[in-house]
Short mmCIF file of C-alpha atoms in Angstrom, two decimals:
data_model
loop_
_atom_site.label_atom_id
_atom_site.label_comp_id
_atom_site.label_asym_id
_atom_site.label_seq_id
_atom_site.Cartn_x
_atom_site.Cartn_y
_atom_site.Cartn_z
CA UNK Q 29 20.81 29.94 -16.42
CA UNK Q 30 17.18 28.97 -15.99
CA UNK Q 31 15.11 31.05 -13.39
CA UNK Q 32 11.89 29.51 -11.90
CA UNK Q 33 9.78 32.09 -13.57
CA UNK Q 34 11.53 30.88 -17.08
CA UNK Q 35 10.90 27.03 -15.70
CA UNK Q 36 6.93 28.62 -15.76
CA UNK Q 37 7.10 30.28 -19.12
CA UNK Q 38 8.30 27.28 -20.88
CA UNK Q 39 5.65 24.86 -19.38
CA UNK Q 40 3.10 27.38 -20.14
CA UNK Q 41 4.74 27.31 -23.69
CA UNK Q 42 4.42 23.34 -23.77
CA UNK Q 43 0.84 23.60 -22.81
CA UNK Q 44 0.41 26.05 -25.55
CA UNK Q 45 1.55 24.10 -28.25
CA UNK Q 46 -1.15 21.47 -27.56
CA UNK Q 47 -3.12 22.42 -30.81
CA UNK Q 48 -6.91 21.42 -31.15
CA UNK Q 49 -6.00 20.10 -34.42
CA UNK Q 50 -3.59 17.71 -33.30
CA UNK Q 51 0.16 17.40 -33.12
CA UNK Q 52 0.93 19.83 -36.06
CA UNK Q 53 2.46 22.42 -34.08
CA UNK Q 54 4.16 20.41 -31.35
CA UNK Q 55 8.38 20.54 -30.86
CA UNK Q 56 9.86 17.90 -29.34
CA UNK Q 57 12.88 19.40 -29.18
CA UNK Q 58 11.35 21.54 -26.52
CA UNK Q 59 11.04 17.66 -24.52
CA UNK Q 60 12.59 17.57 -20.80
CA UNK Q 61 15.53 14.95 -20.63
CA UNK Q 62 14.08 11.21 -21.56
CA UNK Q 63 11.96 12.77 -24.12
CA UNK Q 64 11.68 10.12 -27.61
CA UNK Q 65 12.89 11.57 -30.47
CA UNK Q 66 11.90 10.20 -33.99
CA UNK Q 67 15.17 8.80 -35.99
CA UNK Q 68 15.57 10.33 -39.22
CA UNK Q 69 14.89 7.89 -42.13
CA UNK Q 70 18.24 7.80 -43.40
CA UNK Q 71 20.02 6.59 -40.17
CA UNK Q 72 20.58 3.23 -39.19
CA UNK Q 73 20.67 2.73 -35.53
CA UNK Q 74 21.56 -0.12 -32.93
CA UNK Q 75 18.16 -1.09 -32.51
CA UNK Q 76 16.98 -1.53 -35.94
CA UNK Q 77 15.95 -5.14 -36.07
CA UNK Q 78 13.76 -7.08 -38.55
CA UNK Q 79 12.74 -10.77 -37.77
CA UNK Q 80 10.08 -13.29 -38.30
CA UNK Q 81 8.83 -16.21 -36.77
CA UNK Q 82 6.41 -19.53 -37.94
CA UNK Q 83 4.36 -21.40 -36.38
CA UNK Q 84 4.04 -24.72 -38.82
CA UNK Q 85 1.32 -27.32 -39.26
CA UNK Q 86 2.36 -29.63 -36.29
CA UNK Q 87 2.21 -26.41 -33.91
CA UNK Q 88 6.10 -25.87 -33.57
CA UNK Q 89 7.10 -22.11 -33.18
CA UNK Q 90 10.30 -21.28 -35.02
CA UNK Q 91 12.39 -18.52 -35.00
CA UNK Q 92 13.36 -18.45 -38.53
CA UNK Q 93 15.23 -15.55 -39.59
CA UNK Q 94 15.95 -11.80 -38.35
CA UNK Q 95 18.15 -9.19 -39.75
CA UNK Q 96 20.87 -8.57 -37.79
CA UNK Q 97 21.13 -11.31 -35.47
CA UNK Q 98 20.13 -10.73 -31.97
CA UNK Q 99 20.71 -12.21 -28.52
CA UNK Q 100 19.24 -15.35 -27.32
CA UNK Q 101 17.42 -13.69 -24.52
CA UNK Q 102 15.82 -10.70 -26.80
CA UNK Q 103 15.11 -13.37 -29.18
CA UNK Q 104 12.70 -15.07 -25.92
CA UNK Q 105 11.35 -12.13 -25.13
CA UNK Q 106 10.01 -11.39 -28.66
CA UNK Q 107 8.53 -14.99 -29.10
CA UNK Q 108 6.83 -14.75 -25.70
CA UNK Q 109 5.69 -11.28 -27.31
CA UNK Q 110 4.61 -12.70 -30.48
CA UNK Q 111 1.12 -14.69 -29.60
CA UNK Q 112 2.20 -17.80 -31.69
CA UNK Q 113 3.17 -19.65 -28.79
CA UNK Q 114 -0.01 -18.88 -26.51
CA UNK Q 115 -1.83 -22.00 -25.36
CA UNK Q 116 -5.58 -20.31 -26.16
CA UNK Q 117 -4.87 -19.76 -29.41
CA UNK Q 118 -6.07 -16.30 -29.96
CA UNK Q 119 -4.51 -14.22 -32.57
CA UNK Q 120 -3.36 -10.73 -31.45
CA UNK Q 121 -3.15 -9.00 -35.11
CA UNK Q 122 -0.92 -5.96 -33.24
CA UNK Q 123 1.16 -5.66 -30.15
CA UNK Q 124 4.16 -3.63 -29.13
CA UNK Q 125 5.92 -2.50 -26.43
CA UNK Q 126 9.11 -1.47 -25.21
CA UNK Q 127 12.52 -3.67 -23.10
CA UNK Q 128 15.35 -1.52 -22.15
CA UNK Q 129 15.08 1.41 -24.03
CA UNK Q 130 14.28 -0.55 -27.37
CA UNK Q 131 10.42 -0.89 -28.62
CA UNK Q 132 9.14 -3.86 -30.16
CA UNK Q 133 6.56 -4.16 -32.90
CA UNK Q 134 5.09 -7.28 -33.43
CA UNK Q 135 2.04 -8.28 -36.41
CA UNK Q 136 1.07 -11.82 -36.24
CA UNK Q 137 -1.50 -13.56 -39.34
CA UNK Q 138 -2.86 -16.48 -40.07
CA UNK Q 139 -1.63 -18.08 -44.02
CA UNK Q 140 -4.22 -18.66 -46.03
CA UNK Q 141 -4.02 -21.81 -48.33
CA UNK Q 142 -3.18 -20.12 -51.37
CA UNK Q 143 0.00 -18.93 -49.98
CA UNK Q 144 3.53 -20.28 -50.91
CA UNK Q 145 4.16 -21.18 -47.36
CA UNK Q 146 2.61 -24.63 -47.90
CA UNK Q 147 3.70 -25.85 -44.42
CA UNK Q 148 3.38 -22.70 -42.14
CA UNK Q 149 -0.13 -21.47 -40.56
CA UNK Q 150 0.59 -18.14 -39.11
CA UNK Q 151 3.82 -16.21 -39.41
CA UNK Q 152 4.80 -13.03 -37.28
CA UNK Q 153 6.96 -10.23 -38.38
CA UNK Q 154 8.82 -8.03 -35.46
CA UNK Q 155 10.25 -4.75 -36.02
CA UNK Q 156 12.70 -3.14 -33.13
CA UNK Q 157 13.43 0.74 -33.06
CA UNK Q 158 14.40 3.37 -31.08
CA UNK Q 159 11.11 5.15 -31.56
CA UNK Q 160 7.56 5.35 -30.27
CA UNK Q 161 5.26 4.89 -33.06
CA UNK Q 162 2.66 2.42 -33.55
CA UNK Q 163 0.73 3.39 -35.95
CA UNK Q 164 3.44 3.83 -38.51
CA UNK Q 165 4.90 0.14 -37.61
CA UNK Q 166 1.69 -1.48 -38.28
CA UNK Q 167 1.21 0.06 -40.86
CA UNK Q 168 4.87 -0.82 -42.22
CA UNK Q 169 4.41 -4.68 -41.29
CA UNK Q 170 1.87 -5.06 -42.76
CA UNK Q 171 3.33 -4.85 -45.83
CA UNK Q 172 6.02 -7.00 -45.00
CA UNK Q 173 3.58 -9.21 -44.33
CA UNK Q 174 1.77 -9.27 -47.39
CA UNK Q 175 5.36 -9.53 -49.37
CA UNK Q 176 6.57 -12.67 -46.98
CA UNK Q 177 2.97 -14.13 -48.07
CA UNK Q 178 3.56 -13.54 -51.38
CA UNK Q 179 7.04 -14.43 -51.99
CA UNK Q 180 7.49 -17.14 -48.97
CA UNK Q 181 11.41 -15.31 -48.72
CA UNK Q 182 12.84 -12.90 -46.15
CA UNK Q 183 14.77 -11.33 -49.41
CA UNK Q 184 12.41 -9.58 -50.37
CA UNK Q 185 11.38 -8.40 -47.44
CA UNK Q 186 15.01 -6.95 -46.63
CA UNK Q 187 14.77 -4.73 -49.66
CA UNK Q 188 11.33 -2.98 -48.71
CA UNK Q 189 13.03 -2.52 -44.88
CA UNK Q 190 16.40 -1.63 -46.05
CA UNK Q 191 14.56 1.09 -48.13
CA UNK Q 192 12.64 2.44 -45.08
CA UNK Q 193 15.63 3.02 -43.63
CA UNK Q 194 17.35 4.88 -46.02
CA UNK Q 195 15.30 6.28 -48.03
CA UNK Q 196 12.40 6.96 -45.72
CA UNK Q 197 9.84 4.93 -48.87
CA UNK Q 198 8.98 1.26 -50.20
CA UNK Q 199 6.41 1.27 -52.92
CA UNK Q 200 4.81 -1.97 -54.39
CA UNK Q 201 1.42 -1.83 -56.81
CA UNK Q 202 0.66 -5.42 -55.63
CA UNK Q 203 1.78 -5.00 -51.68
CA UNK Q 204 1.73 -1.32 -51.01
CA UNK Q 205 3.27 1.63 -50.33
CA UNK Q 206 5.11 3.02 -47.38
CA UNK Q 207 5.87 6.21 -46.51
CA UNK Q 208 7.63 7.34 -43.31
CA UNK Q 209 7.06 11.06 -43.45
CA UNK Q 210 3.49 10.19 -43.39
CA UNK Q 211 3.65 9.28 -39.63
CA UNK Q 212 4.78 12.24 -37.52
CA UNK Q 213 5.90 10.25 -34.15
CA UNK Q 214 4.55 13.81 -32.29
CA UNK Q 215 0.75 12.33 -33.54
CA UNK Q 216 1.55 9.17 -31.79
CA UNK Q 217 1.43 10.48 -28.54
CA UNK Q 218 -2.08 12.25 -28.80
CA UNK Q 219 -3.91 8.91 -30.46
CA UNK Q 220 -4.96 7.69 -27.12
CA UNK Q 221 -8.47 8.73 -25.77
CA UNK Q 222 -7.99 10.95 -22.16
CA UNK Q 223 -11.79 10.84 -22.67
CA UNK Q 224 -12.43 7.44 -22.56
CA UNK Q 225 -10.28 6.90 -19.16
CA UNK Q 226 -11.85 9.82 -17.52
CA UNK Q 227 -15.28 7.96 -18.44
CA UNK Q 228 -14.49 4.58 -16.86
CA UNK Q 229 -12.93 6.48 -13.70
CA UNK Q 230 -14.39 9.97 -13.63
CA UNK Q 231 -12.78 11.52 -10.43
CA UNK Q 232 -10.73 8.71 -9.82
CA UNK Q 233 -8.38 9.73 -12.85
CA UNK Q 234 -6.84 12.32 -10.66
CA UNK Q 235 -5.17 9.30 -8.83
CA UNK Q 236 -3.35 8.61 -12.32
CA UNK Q 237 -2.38 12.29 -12.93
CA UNK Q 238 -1.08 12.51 -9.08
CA UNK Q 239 0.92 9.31 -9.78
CA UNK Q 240 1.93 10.13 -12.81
CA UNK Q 241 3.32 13.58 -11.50
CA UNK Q 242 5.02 11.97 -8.48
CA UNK Q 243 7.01 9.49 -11.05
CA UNK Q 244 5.30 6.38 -9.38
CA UNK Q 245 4.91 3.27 -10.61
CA UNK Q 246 1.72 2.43 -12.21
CA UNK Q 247 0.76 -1.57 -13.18
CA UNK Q 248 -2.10 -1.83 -15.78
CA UNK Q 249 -4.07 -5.32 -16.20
CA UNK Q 250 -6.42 -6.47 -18.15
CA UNK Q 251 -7.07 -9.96 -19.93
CA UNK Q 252 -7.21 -8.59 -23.27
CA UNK Q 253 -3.73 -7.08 -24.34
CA UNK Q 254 -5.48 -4.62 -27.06
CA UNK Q 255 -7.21 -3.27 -23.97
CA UNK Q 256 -3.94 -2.61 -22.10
CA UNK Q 257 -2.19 -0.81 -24.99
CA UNK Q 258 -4.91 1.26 -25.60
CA UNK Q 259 -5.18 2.40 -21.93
CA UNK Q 260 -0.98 2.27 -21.05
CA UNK Q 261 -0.43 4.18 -24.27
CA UNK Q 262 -2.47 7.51 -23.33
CA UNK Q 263 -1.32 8.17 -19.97
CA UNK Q 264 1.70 9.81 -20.19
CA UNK Q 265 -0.39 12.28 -21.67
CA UNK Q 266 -1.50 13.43 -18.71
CA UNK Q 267 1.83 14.77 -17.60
CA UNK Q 268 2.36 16.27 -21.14
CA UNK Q 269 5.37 19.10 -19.34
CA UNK Q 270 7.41 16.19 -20.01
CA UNK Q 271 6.80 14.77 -22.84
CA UNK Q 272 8.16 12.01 -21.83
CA UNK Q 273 6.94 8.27 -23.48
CA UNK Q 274 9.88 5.85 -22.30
CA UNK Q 275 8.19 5.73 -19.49
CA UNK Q 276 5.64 3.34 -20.96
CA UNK Q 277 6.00 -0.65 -20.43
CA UNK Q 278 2.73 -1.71 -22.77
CA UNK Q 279 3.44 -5.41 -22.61
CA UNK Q 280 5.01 -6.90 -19.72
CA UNK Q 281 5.49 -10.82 -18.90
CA UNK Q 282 5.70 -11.60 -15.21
CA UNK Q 283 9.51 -13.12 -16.49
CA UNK Q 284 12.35 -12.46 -14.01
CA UNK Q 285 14.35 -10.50 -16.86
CA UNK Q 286 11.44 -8.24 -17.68
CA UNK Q 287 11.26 -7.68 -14.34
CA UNK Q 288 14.31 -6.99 -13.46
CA UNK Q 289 15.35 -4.69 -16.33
CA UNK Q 290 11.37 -2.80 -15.51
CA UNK Q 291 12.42 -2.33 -11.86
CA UNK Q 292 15.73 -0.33 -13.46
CA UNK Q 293 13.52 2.82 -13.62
CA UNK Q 294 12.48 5.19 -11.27
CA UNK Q 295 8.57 5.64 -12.29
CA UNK Q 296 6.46 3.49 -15.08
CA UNK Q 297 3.15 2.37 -16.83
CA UNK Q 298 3.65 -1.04 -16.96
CA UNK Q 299 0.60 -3.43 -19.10
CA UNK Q 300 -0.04 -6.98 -18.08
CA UNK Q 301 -2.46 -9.39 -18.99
CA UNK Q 302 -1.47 -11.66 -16.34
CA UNK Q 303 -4.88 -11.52 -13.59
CA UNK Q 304 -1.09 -12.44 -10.74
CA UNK Q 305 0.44 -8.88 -11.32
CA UNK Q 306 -2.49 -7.78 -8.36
CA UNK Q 307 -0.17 -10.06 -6.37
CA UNK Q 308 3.11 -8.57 -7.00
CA UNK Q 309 2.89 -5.05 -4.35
CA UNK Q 310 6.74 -5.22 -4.64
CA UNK Q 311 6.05 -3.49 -8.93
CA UNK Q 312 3.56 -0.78 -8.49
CA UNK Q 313 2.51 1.99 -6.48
CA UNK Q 314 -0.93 2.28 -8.26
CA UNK Q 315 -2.41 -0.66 -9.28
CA UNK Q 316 -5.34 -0.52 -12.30
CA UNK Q 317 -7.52 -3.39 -12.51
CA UNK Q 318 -9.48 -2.25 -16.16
CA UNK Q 319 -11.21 -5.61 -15.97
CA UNK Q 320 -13.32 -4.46 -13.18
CA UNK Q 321 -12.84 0.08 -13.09
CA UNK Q 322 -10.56 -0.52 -9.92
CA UNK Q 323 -7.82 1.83 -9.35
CA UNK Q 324 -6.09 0.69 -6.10
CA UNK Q 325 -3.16 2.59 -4.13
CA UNK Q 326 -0.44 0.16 -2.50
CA UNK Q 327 -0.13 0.90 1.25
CA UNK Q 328 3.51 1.86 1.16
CA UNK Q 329 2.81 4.53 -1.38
CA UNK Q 330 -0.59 6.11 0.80
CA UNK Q 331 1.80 8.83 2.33
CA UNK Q 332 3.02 10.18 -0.98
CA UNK Q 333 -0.28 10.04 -2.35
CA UNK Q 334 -2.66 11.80 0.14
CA UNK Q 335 -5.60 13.30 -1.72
CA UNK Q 336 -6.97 17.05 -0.95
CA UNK Q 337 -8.42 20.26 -1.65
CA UNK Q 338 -5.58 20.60 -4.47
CA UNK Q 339 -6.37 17.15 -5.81
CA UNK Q 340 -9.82 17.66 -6.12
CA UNK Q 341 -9.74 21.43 -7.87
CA UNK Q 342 -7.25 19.15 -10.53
CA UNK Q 343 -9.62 16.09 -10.63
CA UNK Q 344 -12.46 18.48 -11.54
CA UNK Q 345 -11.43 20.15 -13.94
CA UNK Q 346 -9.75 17.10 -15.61
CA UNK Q 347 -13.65 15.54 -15.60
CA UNK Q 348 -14.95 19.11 -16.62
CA UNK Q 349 -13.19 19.18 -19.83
CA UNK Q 350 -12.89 15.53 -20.77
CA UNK Q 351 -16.68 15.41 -20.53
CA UNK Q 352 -17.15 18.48 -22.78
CA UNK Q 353 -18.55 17.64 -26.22
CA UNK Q 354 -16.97 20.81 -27.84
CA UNK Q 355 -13.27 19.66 -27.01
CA UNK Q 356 -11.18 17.62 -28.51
CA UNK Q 357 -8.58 15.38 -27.24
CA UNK Q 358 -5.94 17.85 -27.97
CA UNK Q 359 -7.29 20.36 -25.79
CA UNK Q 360 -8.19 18.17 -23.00
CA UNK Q 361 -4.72 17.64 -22.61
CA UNK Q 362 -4.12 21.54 -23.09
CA UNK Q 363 -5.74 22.01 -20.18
CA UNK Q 364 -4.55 19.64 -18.20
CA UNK Q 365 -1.08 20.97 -19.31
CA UNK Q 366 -2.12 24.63 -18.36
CA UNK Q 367 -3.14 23.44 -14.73
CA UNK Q 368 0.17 21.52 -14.41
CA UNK Q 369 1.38 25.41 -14.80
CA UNK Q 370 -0.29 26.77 -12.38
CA UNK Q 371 0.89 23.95 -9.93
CA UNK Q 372 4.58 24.92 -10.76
CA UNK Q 373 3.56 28.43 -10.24
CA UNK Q 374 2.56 27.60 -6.85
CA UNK Q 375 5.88 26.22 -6.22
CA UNK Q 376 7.63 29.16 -8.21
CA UNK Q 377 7.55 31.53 -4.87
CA UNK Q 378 9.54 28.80 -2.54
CA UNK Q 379 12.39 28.15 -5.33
CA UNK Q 380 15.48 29.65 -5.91
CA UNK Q 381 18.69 29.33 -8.39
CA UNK Q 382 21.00 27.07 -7.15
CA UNK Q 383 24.50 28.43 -7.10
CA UNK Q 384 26.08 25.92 -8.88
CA UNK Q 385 24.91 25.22 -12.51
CA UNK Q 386 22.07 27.39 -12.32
CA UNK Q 387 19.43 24.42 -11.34
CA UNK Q 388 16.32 25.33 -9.85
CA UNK Q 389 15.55 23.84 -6.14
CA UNK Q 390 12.97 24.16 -3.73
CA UNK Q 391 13.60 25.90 -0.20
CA UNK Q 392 11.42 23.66 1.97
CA UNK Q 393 11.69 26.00 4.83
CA UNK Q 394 10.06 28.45 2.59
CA UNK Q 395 7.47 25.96 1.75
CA UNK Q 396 6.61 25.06 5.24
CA UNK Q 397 6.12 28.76 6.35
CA UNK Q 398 3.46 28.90 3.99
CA UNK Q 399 0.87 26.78 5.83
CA UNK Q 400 -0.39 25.30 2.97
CA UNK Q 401 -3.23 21.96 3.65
CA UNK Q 402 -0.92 18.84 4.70
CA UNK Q 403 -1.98 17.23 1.18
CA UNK Q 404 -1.11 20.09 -0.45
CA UNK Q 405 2.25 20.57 0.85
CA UNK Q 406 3.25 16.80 0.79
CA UNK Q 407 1.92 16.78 -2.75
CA UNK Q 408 3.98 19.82 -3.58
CA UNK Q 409 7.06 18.52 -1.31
CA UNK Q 410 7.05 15.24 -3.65
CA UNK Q 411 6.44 16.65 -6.69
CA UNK Q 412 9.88 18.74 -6.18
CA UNK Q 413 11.69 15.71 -5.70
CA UNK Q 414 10.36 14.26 -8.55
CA UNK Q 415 11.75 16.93 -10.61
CA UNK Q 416 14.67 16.82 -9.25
CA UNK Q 417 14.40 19.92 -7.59
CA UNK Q 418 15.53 18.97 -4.26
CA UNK Q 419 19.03 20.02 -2.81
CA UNK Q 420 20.63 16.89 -1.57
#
């Protein structure tokens, strides 16, 4: 049985293991429910998925080959993905994102003459998994892509992938060499820059953090899709008690089943780079316009998100440590973490053990006779029900 001072003690612990040399000493194990674990290398699950498609010289995209097969409808979703069939041309070397649970990693070049793919002129190669990680999928396809250059064959390619997964390793003298254990998924979700967003939107970030906190539904856009990732991928950062990454929706189509399977969960970051999202009220609480530094709250979700005295201690000190030169991103978060304490200690006094199960729930009653600010009690109100701490 958990008591709300032992709810306290392990966010505190959380926030402790924020490290200002990185991920090192982070546990995911110690992850609230939702939280991504990393597959070990020997284990081959359901959404292990290896594909490529062409784009030849009369400008026909072609699905070619994947390992195992997949469903039409993933299969669309991957081209539209893959920026081989975009009108303008432009060649997006990296992208990924994640449909139902399942992330997609996607590394598109252009063939050079001397290749053995005489008739092809770029070629993607998509990689599906269970886990958040880009760095260590890029990393991985591009090697696959300099084998499927080389050899012109998906068999070779199968051999490399077939000995990530079981072995974990794929070394080549000519192509490179791969090495799982070399990418701690734990790093992946400290390589975004906190510091960057707090200096396009300085006070303004506390919007994110409240949103983030409440389980709302942020949209991202921006024109350029490296842009969105970038931004999208850091966020969830800023509610590190969680730990929680399947929140984030990197790259979204305005497609009906992308929608529909997005509007599935509760709260999300969702990237588009589709200018018509700013249209579309019905997918996001908080909209972010990066194009422009906008951050705009959707009338129906003003209530919720009433800004005060609390709001502003949180959004200065978020500014106050993002902006100081001695800390690194590690410890920004830290202390962001360590404030997301003290807000649960706040709520600490008005909870009690629930008699059946031992789950922790607020006593609103209790809340109320406490007079806090209006913001400060709605905020605090909301928050409970976000973590699930209301009785129903």
């Amino acid at each position: 049985m958990q008591t709300a001072r032992g709810f306290i003690q392990q966010l505190e612990r959380r926030a402790q293991l924020v490290t200002h040399e990185g991920a090192e000493e982070l546990d995911p194990s110690s992850g609230s429910r939702g939280f991504l674990k990393a597959k070990t290398a020997n284990r081959w699950g359901p959404s292990d998925h290896l594909s490529t498609a062409e784009k030849d010289t009369n400008g026909e995209v072609l699905w070619v080959w994947s390992y195992p097969s997949t469903t039409a409808s993933l299969r669309d979703l991957l081209l539209r993905k893959c920026c081989l069939t975009d009108e303008n041309k432009l060649l997006h070397p990296f992208v990924f994102g994640q449909y139902r649970r399942t992330w997609f990693y996607i590394t598109t070049v252009e063939v050079p003459d001397s290749s053995i793919l005489k008739k092809v002129t770029h070629f993607s190669i998509v990689l599906t998994a269970k886990d958040f990680n880009p760095e260590k999928y890029a990393a991985f396809t591009r090697i696959l892509c300099r084998i499927y250059l080389k050899y012109g064959s998906p068999v070779k390619m199968m051999e490399s992938y077939i000995a990530v997964l079981t072995k974990g390793i794929c070394q080549s003298e000519e192509n490179g060499s791969f090495f799982s254990k070399d990418f701690d998924s734990r790093k992946a979700y400290l390589a975004g820059s906190i510091k960057d967003i707090v200096s396009q939107f300085g006070m303004e970030t506390v919007i994110l953090h409240t949103a983030l906190m409440l389980k709302k539904r942020i949209v991202v856009y921006h024109p350029k899709i490296e842009a969105v990732q970038e931004f999208t991928r850091t966020l969830p950062a800023l509610v590190w008690h969680r730990q929680d990454w399947t929140i984030l929706h990197s790259y979204m189509h305005l497609h009906a089943e992308e929608l529909e399977g997005l509007q599935m969960c509760t709260g999300y970051i969702a990237g588009f780079v589709e200018l018509e999202v700013s249209n579309r009220p019905d997918l996001y609480d908080v909209f972010v316009n990066l194009a422009d530094s906008e951050i705009t709250i959707a009338p129906l979700a003003k209530e919720t998100m009433t800004m005060g005295k609390l709001h502003k201690e949180i959004g200065q000190l978020i500014v106050q440590s993002a902006e100081d030169p001695e800390k690194s991103e590690s410890q920004v978060i830290q202390d962001i973490a360590l404030k997301t304490k003290e807000i649960f200690t706040n709520l600490a006094p008005f909870s009690e053990v629930s008699g059946d199960g031992g789950k922790i729930i607020l006593s609103v009653e209790a809340l109320k006779q406490k007079r806090f600010p209006p913001a400060t009690e709605n905020f605090l109100y909301h928050l409970a029900a976000a973590e699930q701490m209301l009785k129903i």
